[in-house]
Coordinates of C-alpha atoms in Angstrom, one line a residue:
M1 CA 7.0 16.2 -18.8
S2 CA 3.6 16.0 -17.0
K3 CA 1.6 17.7 -14.4
V4 CA 0.4 15.6 -11.6
L5 CA -2.2 16.3 -8.7
V6 CA -1.5 14.4 -5.5
I7 CA -4.4 14.1 -2.9
G8 CA -3.3 13.3 0.6
A9 CA -0.7 14.9 2.8
G10 CA 0.3 12.1 5.3
G11 CA 3.7 10.4 5.4
V12 CA 3.1 8.5 2.1
G13 CA 2.0 11.7 0.4
S14 CA 5.1 13.4 1.7
V15 CA 7.5 10.7 0.4
A16 CA 5.8 10.5 -3.1
V17 CA 5.8 14.3 -3.5
H18 CA 9.5 14.5 -2.5
K19 CA 10.4 11.7 -4.9
M20 CA 8.4 13.2 -7.7
A21 CA 10.3 16.5 -7.1
M22 CA 13.5 14.6 -7.5
N23 CA 12.4 13.5 -11.0
P24 CA 11.5 16.7 -12.7
G25 CA 12.0 15.1 -16.2
I26 CA 8.9 13.1 -15.5
F27 CA 7.0 15.3 -13.1
S28 CA 7.2 18.8 -14.5
E29 CA 4.5 20.2 -12.2
I30 CA 3.3 18.9 -8.8
V31 CA 0.1 20.1 -7.1
L32 CA -0.6 18.7 -3.6
A33 CA -4.2 18.9 -2.0
S34 CA -5.6 17.8 1.3
R35 CA -8.3 18.6 3.8
T36 CA -5.7 20.3 5.9
V37 CA -3.8 22.6 3.7
S38 CA -1.1 23.4 6.4
K39 CA 0.1 19.9 6.0
C40 CA 0.4 20.4 2.3
D41 CA 2.3 23.6 2.9
A42 CA 4.8 21.9 5.3
I43 CA 5.5 19.3 2.7
A44 CA 5.9 21.9 0.0
E45 CA 8.4 23.8 2.2
S46 CA 10.4 20.6 2.9
V47 CA 10.4 19.8 -0.9
K48 CA 11.7 23.3 -1.7
Q49 CA 14.5 23.1 0.9
R50 CA 15.6 19.5 -0.2
T51 CA 15.2 19.8 -4.0
G52 CA 14.6 23.4 -5.0
Q53 CA 11.3 22.4 -6.7
T54 CA 8.1 24.2 -6.1
V55 CA 4.9 22.4 -5.1
R56 CA 1.7 24.3 -5.2
T57 CA -1.0 23.4 -2.6
H58 CA -4.8 23.4 -2.3
Q59 CA -7.3 22.7 0.4
I60 CA -9.8 20.0 -0.7
D61 CA -12.4 17.7 0.8
A62 CA -11.9 14.5 -1.2
D63 CA -15.4 13.3 -0.2
D64 CA -16.8 16.2 -2.1
V65 CA -17.0 15.0 -5.7
A66 CA -18.2 18.3 -7.1
A67 CA -15.3 20.2 -5.3
T68 CA -12.7 17.7 -6.4
T69 CA -14.1 17.8 -10.0
A70 CA -13.9 21.6 -10.0
L71 CA -10.3 21.4 -8.8
L72 CA -9.3 19.0 -11.6
N73 CA -11.0 21.2 -14.1
A74 CA -9.1 24.2 -12.9
E75 CA -5.7 22.5 -12.7
K76 CA -6.0 20.0 -15.6
P77 CA -3.5 17.4 -14.5
E78 CA -2.6 14.4 -16.5
L79 CA -2.9 12.1 -13.5
V80 CA -4.5 12.2 -10.0
V81 CA -2.5 10.2 -7.5
N82 CA -4.8 9.3 -4.6
L83 CA -2.9 9.0 -1.4
A84 CA -5.9 9.9 0.8
L85 CA -8.0 7.5 2.9
P86 CA -9.3 4.3 1.2
Y87 CA -12.9 5.4 2.1
Q88 CA -12.4 8.2 -0.5
D89 CA -11.3 6.1 -3.5
L90 CA -14.7 6.0 -5.2
A91 CA -15.4 9.7 -4.8
I92 CA -12.0 10.6 -6.3
M93 CA -12.6 8.1 -9.2
D94 CA -15.9 9.8 -9.8
A95 CA -14.2 13.2 -10.0
C96 CA -11.6 11.9 -12.4
L97 CA -14.3 10.5 -14.7
N98 CA -16.1 13.9 -14.5
A99 CA -13.0 15.8 -15.4
G100 CA -11.4 13.3 -17.8
V101 CA -8.3 12.6 -15.8
D102 CA -6.4 9.3 -15.3
Y103 CA -6.4 7.9 -11.7
M104 CA -4.0 6.0 -9.4
D105 CA -4.0 4.8 -5.8
T106 CA -2.2 2.7 -3.3
A107 CA -5.0 0.9 -1.4
N108 CA -8.3 -0.4 -2.5
Y109 CA -11.6 0.9 -1.4
E110 CA -13.1 0.3 2.0
P111 CA -16.5 1.4 3.2
K112 CA -16.2 3.7 6.2
D113 CA -18.8 1.8 8.3
V114 CA -17.7 -1.8 7.5
A115 CA -14.2 -3.0 8.1
K116 CA -14.1 -4.9 4.7
F117 CA -11.8 -3.9 1.9
E118 CA -12.0 -5.5 -1.5
Y119 CA -11.6 -4.6 -5.2
K120 CA -15.0 -5.3 -6.4
W121 CA -16.2 -1.7 -6.0
Q122 CA -13.3 -0.4 -8.0
W123 CA -13.3 -3.2 -10.6
E124 CA -16.9 -2.2 -11.3
Y125 CA -15.6 1.1 -12.7
H126 CA -13.7 -0.6 -15.5
D127 CA -16.2 -0.1 -18.3
R128 CA -16.7 3.6 -17.3
F129 CA -13.0 4.3 -17.5
K130 CA -12.6 2.3 -20.7
E131 CA -15.5 4.2 -22.4
A132 CA -14.0 7.5 -21.3
G133 CA -10.6 6.5 -22.7
L134 CA -9.1 6.8 -19.2
M135 CA -6.7 4.6 -17.1
A136 CA -7.1 3.8 -13.4
L137 CA -4.2 1.9 -11.7
L138 CA -5.0 0.3 -8.4
G139 CA -2.7 -0.4 -5.4
S140 CA 0.7 1.1 -6.4
G141 CA 2.3 1.0 -2.9
F142 CA 4.5 -1.7 -1.5
D143 CA 1.9 -4.3 -0.3
P144 CA -0.2 -4.0 -2.3
G145 CA 1.9 -3.0 -5.2
V146 CA 5.5 -4.1 -5.2
T147 CA 4.7 -7.5 -3.8
S148 CA 2.5 -8.2 -6.8
V149 CA 5.2 -6.9 -9.2
F150 CA 7.7 -9.1 -7.4
A151 CA 5.4 -12.1 -8.1
M152 CA 5.1 -11.2 -11.7
W153 CA 8.7 -10.7 -12.1
L154 CA 9.4 -14.2 -10.7
K155 CA 6.7 -15.5 -13.2
K156 CA 8.4 -13.8 -16.1
H157 CA 12.0 -14.6 -15.3
K158 CA 12.1 -17.7 -12.9
L159 CA 8.9 -19.7 -12.7
K160 CA 6.5 -21.0 -15.3
T161 CA 3.9 -21.3 -12.7
I162 CA 3.5 -20.1 -9.1
R163 CA 2.0 -22.9 -6.9
T164 CA 2.3 -21.3 -3.5
L165 CA 3.1 -17.7 -2.5
D166 CA 3.8 -16.2 0.8
I167 CA 4.2 -12.5 1.3
L168 CA 6.2 -11.5 4.4
D169 CA 6.1 -7.9 5.7
C170 CA 8.5 -7.2 8.5
N171 CA 8.9 -3.8 10.2
G172 CA 12.0 -4.2 12.5
G173 CA 11.9 -0.5 13.4
D174 CA 11.7 0.9 16.9
H175 CA 10.2 4.3 17.4
G176 CA 10.4 4.4 21.2
Q177 CA 6.7 4.7 21.8
A178 CA 4.7 2.4 24.1
F179 CA 2.1 2.0 21.4
A180 CA 1.9 3.8 18.0
T181 CA 1.1 2.7 14.4
N182 CA 3.4 3.4 11.5
F183 CA 0.6 4.5 9.2
N184 CA -2.9 5.9 9.7
P185 CA -4.0 4.4 13.0
E186 CA -7.6 4.1 12.0
I187 CA -6.7 2.1 8.8
N188 CA -4.0 0.0 10.6
I189 CA -6.1 -1.1 13.5
R190 CA -9.2 -1.9 11.2
E191 CA -6.9 -4.0 9.1
V192 CA -5.2 -5.9 12.0
T193 CA -8.4 -6.7 13.9
A194 CA -10.3 -8.0 10.8
P195 CA -10.5 -11.8 10.3
A196 CA -7.5 -13.3 8.5
R197 CA -8.2 -14.8 5.1
H198 CA -5.8 -16.7 2.8
W199 CA -6.3 -18.2 -0.7
E200 CA -6.3 -22.0 -0.8
N201 CA -7.6 -24.5 -3.5
G202 CA -9.7 -21.9 -5.3
E203 CA -11.3 -20.1 -2.4
F204 CA -10.6 -17.8 0.6
V205 CA -10.3 -19.5 3.9
E206 CA -11.1 -17.4 6.9
T207 CA -9.5 -17.7 10.4
P208 CA -9.6 -15.5 13.5
A209 CA -7.7 -12.3 13.5
M210 CA -4.1 -12.8 14.7
G211 CA -4.9 -16.4 15.2
V212 CA -2.0 -17.9 13.2
K213 CA 1.5 -17.1 14.4
Q214 CA 4.9 -18.2 13.1
E215 CA 8.5 -17.1 13.7
F216 CA 10.8 -16.2 10.8
D217 CA 14.3 -15.0 10.7
F218 CA 14.4 -11.8 8.6
A219 CA 17.7 -10.7 7.0
E220 CA 19.1 -7.6 8.7
V221 CA 16.3 -7.7 11.2
G222 CA 16.5 -11.0 13.0
P223 CA 13.8 -13.5 14.3
K224 CA 10.3 -12.0 14.5
N225 CA 6.9 -13.3 15.2
M226 CA 4.6 -12.8 12.2
Y227 CA 0.8 -13.2 12.0
M228 CA -1.3 -14.3 9.0
M229 CA -3.6 -11.6 7.9
Y230 CA -5.7 -10.7 4.9
H231 CA -4.3 -8.1 2.5
E232 CA -5.8 -6.9 -0.7
E233 CA -3.1 -8.2 -3.1
L234 CA -4.2 -11.7 -2.3
E235 CA -7.5 -10.9 -4.1
S236 CA -5.8 -9.5 -7.3
L237 CA -3.1 -12.2 -7.3
A238 CA -5.7 -14.9 -7.1
R239 CA -7.4 -13.4 -10.1
F240 CA -4.3 -12.8 -12.2
V241 CA -2.2 -15.9 -11.2
P242 CA -5.0 -18.5 -11.5
E243 CA -2.8 -21.5 -11.1
M244 CA -1.9 -20.6 -7.5
E245 CA -2.9 -23.3 -5.0
R246 CA -2.2 -21.2 -1.9
A247 CA -1.4 -17.6 -1.2
R248 CA -0.8 -16.2 2.3
F249 CA 0.1 -12.7 3.8
W250 CA 2.2 -12.3 6.9
M251 CA 3.0 -9.2 9.0
T252 CA 5.2 -9.0 12.1
F253 CA 4.1 -7.4 15.4
G254 CA 5.9 -7.1 18.6
D255 CA 4.6 -8.4 21.9
E256 CA 3.9 -4.9 23.3
Y257 CA 1.9 -4.0 20.2
I258 CA -0.2 -7.1 20.6
K259 CA -0.7 -6.5 24.3
H260 CA -1.9 -2.9 23.9
L261 CA -4.1 -3.8 20.9
T262 CA -5.8 -6.6 22.9
V263 CA -6.5 -4.3 25.8
L264 CA -7.9 -1.6 23.4
Q265 CA -10.1 -4.2 21.8
N266 CA -11.3 -5.6 25.1
V267 CA -12.5 -2.1 26.3
G268 CA -14.1 -1.2 23.0
M269 CA -11.7 1.4 21.7
T270 CA -11.3 -0.3 18.3
R271 CA -15.1 -0.2 17.6
I272 CA -16.1 1.5 14.4
D273 CA -19.8 1.9 15.3
P274 CA -20.9 5.1 16.9
V275 CA -21.4 5.4 20.7
M276 CA -23.0 8.2 22.7
Y277 CA -20.6 10.3 24.7
E278 CA -21.8 13.5 26.4
G279 CA -24.8 13.8 24.2
R280 CA -23.1 13.3 20.9
E281 CA -22.1 10.3 18.8
I282 CA -18.4 9.4 18.5
I283 CA -16.5 6.5 16.7
P284 CA -14.3 5.0 19.4
L285 CA -11.5 4.1 16.8
Q286 CA -11.6 7.7 15.5
F287 CA -11.2 9.0 19.0
L288 CA -8.3 6.6 19.6
K289 CA -6.6 7.9 16.3
A290 CA -6.8 11.4 17.7
V291 CA -4.8 10.6 20.9
L292 CA -2.2 8.2 19.4
P293 CA 1.1 9.7 18.0
E294 CA 0.8 11.1 14.4
P295 CA 2.6 8.5 12.3
S296 CA 4.4 11.3 10.4
S297 CA 5.9 12.4 13.6
L298 CA 7.7 9.0 14.2
G299 CA 10.3 9.4 11.5
E300 CA 13.0 11.3 13.6
T301 CA 13.0 8.7 16.3
T302 CA 12.5 5.5 14.4
K303 CA 15.6 3.2 13.9
G304 CA 16.0 -0.2 12.3
K305 CA 14.9 -1.7 9.0
T306 CA 11.9 -3.1 7.1
N307 CA 12.2 -6.3 5.2
I308 CA 9.3 -7.1 2.8
G309 CA 9.2 -9.8 0.1
D310 CA 7.7 -12.8 -1.6
I311 CA 8.6 -16.5 -1.3
A312 CA 7.2 -18.3 -4.4
T313 CA 7.3 -21.9 -5.3
G314 CA 6.4 -23.4 -8.7
E315 CA 7.7 -25.0 -11.9
A316 CA 10.9 -23.5 -13.0
L317 CA 11.0 -21.8 -16.4
D318 CA 14.3 -23.7 -17.3
G319 CA 12.6 -27.1 -16.9
S320 CA 14.6 -28.0 -13.9
G321 CA 11.6 -29.0 -11.8
E322 CA 10.0 -27.2 -8.8
K323 CA 12.0 -24.3 -7.4
T324 CA 11.5 -21.8 -4.6
F325 CA 12.6 -18.1 -4.9
Y326 CA 12.7 -15.3 -2.3
I327 CA 12.6 -11.8 -3.6
K328 CA 12.7 -8.9 -1.2
N329 CA 13.6 -5.3 -0.4
I330 CA 15.3 -4.1 2.9
C331 CA 14.8 -0.5 3.7
D332 CA 16.5 1.5 6.5
H333 CA 14.4 3.9 8.6
E334 CA 17.2 6.3 9.2
D335 CA 18.1 6.4 5.5
A336 CA 14.6 7.1 4.5
Y337 CA 14.3 9.9 7.0
A338 CA 17.5 11.5 5.9
E339 CA 16.3 11.6 2.3
T340 CA 12.6 12.6 2.7
G341 CA 11.9 13.4 6.4
N342 CA 9.8 10.3 6.7
Q343 CA 10.3 6.8 8.2
A344 CA 10.6 3.6 6.1
V345 CA 7.0 2.5 6.2
S346 CA 5.9 5.7 4.5
Y347 CA 9.0 5.6 2.2
T348 CA 8.3 1.9 1.1
T349 CA 4.8 3.0 0.0
G350 CA 5.5 6.5 -1.2
V351 CA 8.4 5.5 -3.6
P352 CA 6.2 2.9 -5.4
A353 CA 3.4 5.5 -5.7
M354 CA 5.9 7.7 -7.5
I355 CA 7.0 4.8 -9.7
G356 CA 3.5 3.8 -10.6
A357 CA 2.7 7.4 -11.5
A358 CA 5.9 7.5 -13.6
M359 CA 4.8 4.2 -15.4
M360 CA 1.6 5.9 -16.4
L361 CA 2.9 9.2 -17.4
T362 CA 5.8 7.8 -19.5
K363 CA 3.3 5.4 -21.1
K364 CA 5.3 2.3 -20.2
W365 CA 2.1 1.1 -18.6
R366 CA -0.9 2.1 -20.6
G367 CA -4.5 0.9 -21.1
E368 CA -8.1 2.1 -21.0
G369 CA -10.0 0.8 -18.0
V370 CA -9.3 -0.2 -14.4
F371 CA -6.0 -2.2 -13.9
N372 CA -4.0 -3.9 -11.2
M373 CA -0.2 -4.0 -11.0
E374 CA -0.2 -7.8 -12.1
Q375 CA -1.5 -6.8 -15.6
F376 CA 1.6 -5.0 -16.7
D377 CA 5.3 -5.8 -17.6
P378 CA 7.1 -5.9 -14.3
D379 CA 10.6 -5.0 -15.7
P380 CA 10.4 -1.2 -16.0
F381 CA 8.9 -0.9 -12.6
M382 CA 11.5 -3.2 -11.1
E383 CA 14.3 -1.1 -12.7
M384 CA 13.0 2.1 -11.2
L385 CA 12.8 0.4 -7.7
N386 CA 16.6 -0.1 -8.0
Q387 CA 17.2 3.4 -9.2
H388 CA 15.0 5.2 -6.6
G389 CA 15.8 3.9 -3.2
L390 CA 14.2 0.4 -2.9
P391 CA 16.8 -2.0 -4.4
W392 CA 15.7 -5.7 -4.4
T393 CA 17.4 -9.0 -4.2
V394 CA 16.4 -12.5 -5.3
E395 CA 17.7 -15.8 -4.1
E396 CA 16.9 -19.5 -4.5
L397 CA 15.8 -21.3 -1.4
D398 CA 16.1 -25.1 -0.6
G399 CA 12.2 -25.2 -0.7
P400 CA 9.0 -23.6 0.4
L401 CA 8.1 -22.6 3.9
T402 CA 7.6 -25.6 6.1
F403 CA 4.5 -24.2 7.9

């Protein structure tokens, strides 16, 4: 039984805290903190109504290392689960080092003024966490997170080597809005408009944002256009699956989303550099975030399913030659909302956040330093996915993707 402090009160934070409260044998005490304490209080009230469990709340500016350190010293949790913005990762890691508390997040660090996310900044903390006898687990969401665990499960149970890997992320949900993002608009749009990168023959190859499109028929969703993008798990997979010849990440977007995003780019609303407006500096993308629908408000109206998985090709463990396997999860938006009050995009990230925290608190995953998901035994994590709302299936395909 362990005490956990969650930082971040968006949709992912809401799902994670609800699921933690449903597992009091692991999470004996839950504290939720955010810049906006009213959001924390609303989640705590929902958790109380749905589970009967009490969640205590705090106001905290996670950019303020001293304030976060003081909160950790006062609360003394065994683990901090960082579900705030990726800009805040390093500040929260610093506070954990100051207070002697283990750390976990779902997305790697990204500087606020540069749309570039990579692990190098957090990997540089390894020695400091190791010397302090602390553990930091990076990227325990779905992608990154589950997609890496899927790959390692295949490598443990089906494939001796992984030669090619394609990660396919499909959101087949419809929220009825002309244009809205299913998670933080600022992070989503920065990610989508960044140049695409994929791993090939020992290096990353860059292509224009949204420049490579393919159609794929997703089970229980149907045919969707998907676009090659860069995603942080490609970096960690390239490091921990060194034999990979190629790894790509694909995400689906509807024509209306692409049309609106193109217009917003063309008129400068996706810029992250400051512009002068009525005598003061504003960031256009941050202003856009303020006028777009709040992602956590979309749960009640979103219908449809997500389908996220890995297609991996390599040498079969049983010696039968080259094989291709497709491992995936399908999640229903309405089922996710009924259980936690949040749509499936938040659910598919919040549930793995809870499971990653459980892996650490139960000592099933343990180490001193900074770690990625690929470095641990996938089996206990995969077992909890089946038990806690994200069941997965695996099938053999005739061969790798033809494109």
